[in-house]
Amino acid sequence: MSFSDLFDSGFKKRNENHFAAIVRVAMADGVITNDEKQFLDRLARNLNISEGDYKVILKDYQSHPINPPISYDHRLERLYDLVRMIHVDTIKGDPEMLLLKKIGVGLGFHAVNVKYIVDKALTLVGNGVDLDTFIEEIKHMNR
């Protein structure tokens, strides 16, 4: 196995685990709505999750480990990646915003603040900022 195969394998596994964590958030209320399913379908494509892996993850999402970011900066990086994926896909309305807020809480952002953080994150990504600017602006959004 070459070094690039190891990298590809690790990257693929991380995407699968990240996707499974998002499925877990979507399943928090016990059901995946049609809107959530459509969102997950698009997200799986963006993360290069194969159809077979997608079905396995939906069926047994709890078997994948949740690796929540420990540091605030890592949470912001993961939020940045997720919002960029969603922004490319475009937010289709309230159901996707609700799921994005749930994911924000799952990443460790406080439920009281998550609406403001998600709104700011979408605005920043919409303006095309880089990761460093994103982190700086989110950290100081209450200035």
PDB file of C-alpha atoms in Angstrom, residues 80 124 128-135:
ATOM      1  CA  TYR A  80     -16.327  26.214   8.152  1.00  0.00           C
ATOM      2  CA  LEU A 124     -18.859  34.785   5.875  1.00  0.00           C
ATOM      3  CA  GLY A 128     -15.820  33.943   0.198  1.00  0.00           C
ATOM      4  CA  VAL A 129     -13.605  34.406   3.251  1.00  0.00           C
ATOM      5  CA  ASP A 130     -10.742  32.011   3.927  1.00  0.00           C
ATOM      6  CA  LEU A 131     -10.484  29.797   7.025  1.00  0.00           C
ATOM      7  CA  ASP A 132      -8.286  32.199   9.015  1.00  0.00           C
ATOM      8  CA  THR A 133     -10.650  35.119   8.416  1.00  0.00           C
ATOM      9  CA  PHE A 134     -13.642  32.898   9.209  1.00  0.00           C
ATOM     10  CA  ILE A 135     -12.174  31.858  12.569  1.00  0.00           C
TER      11      ILE A 135
END
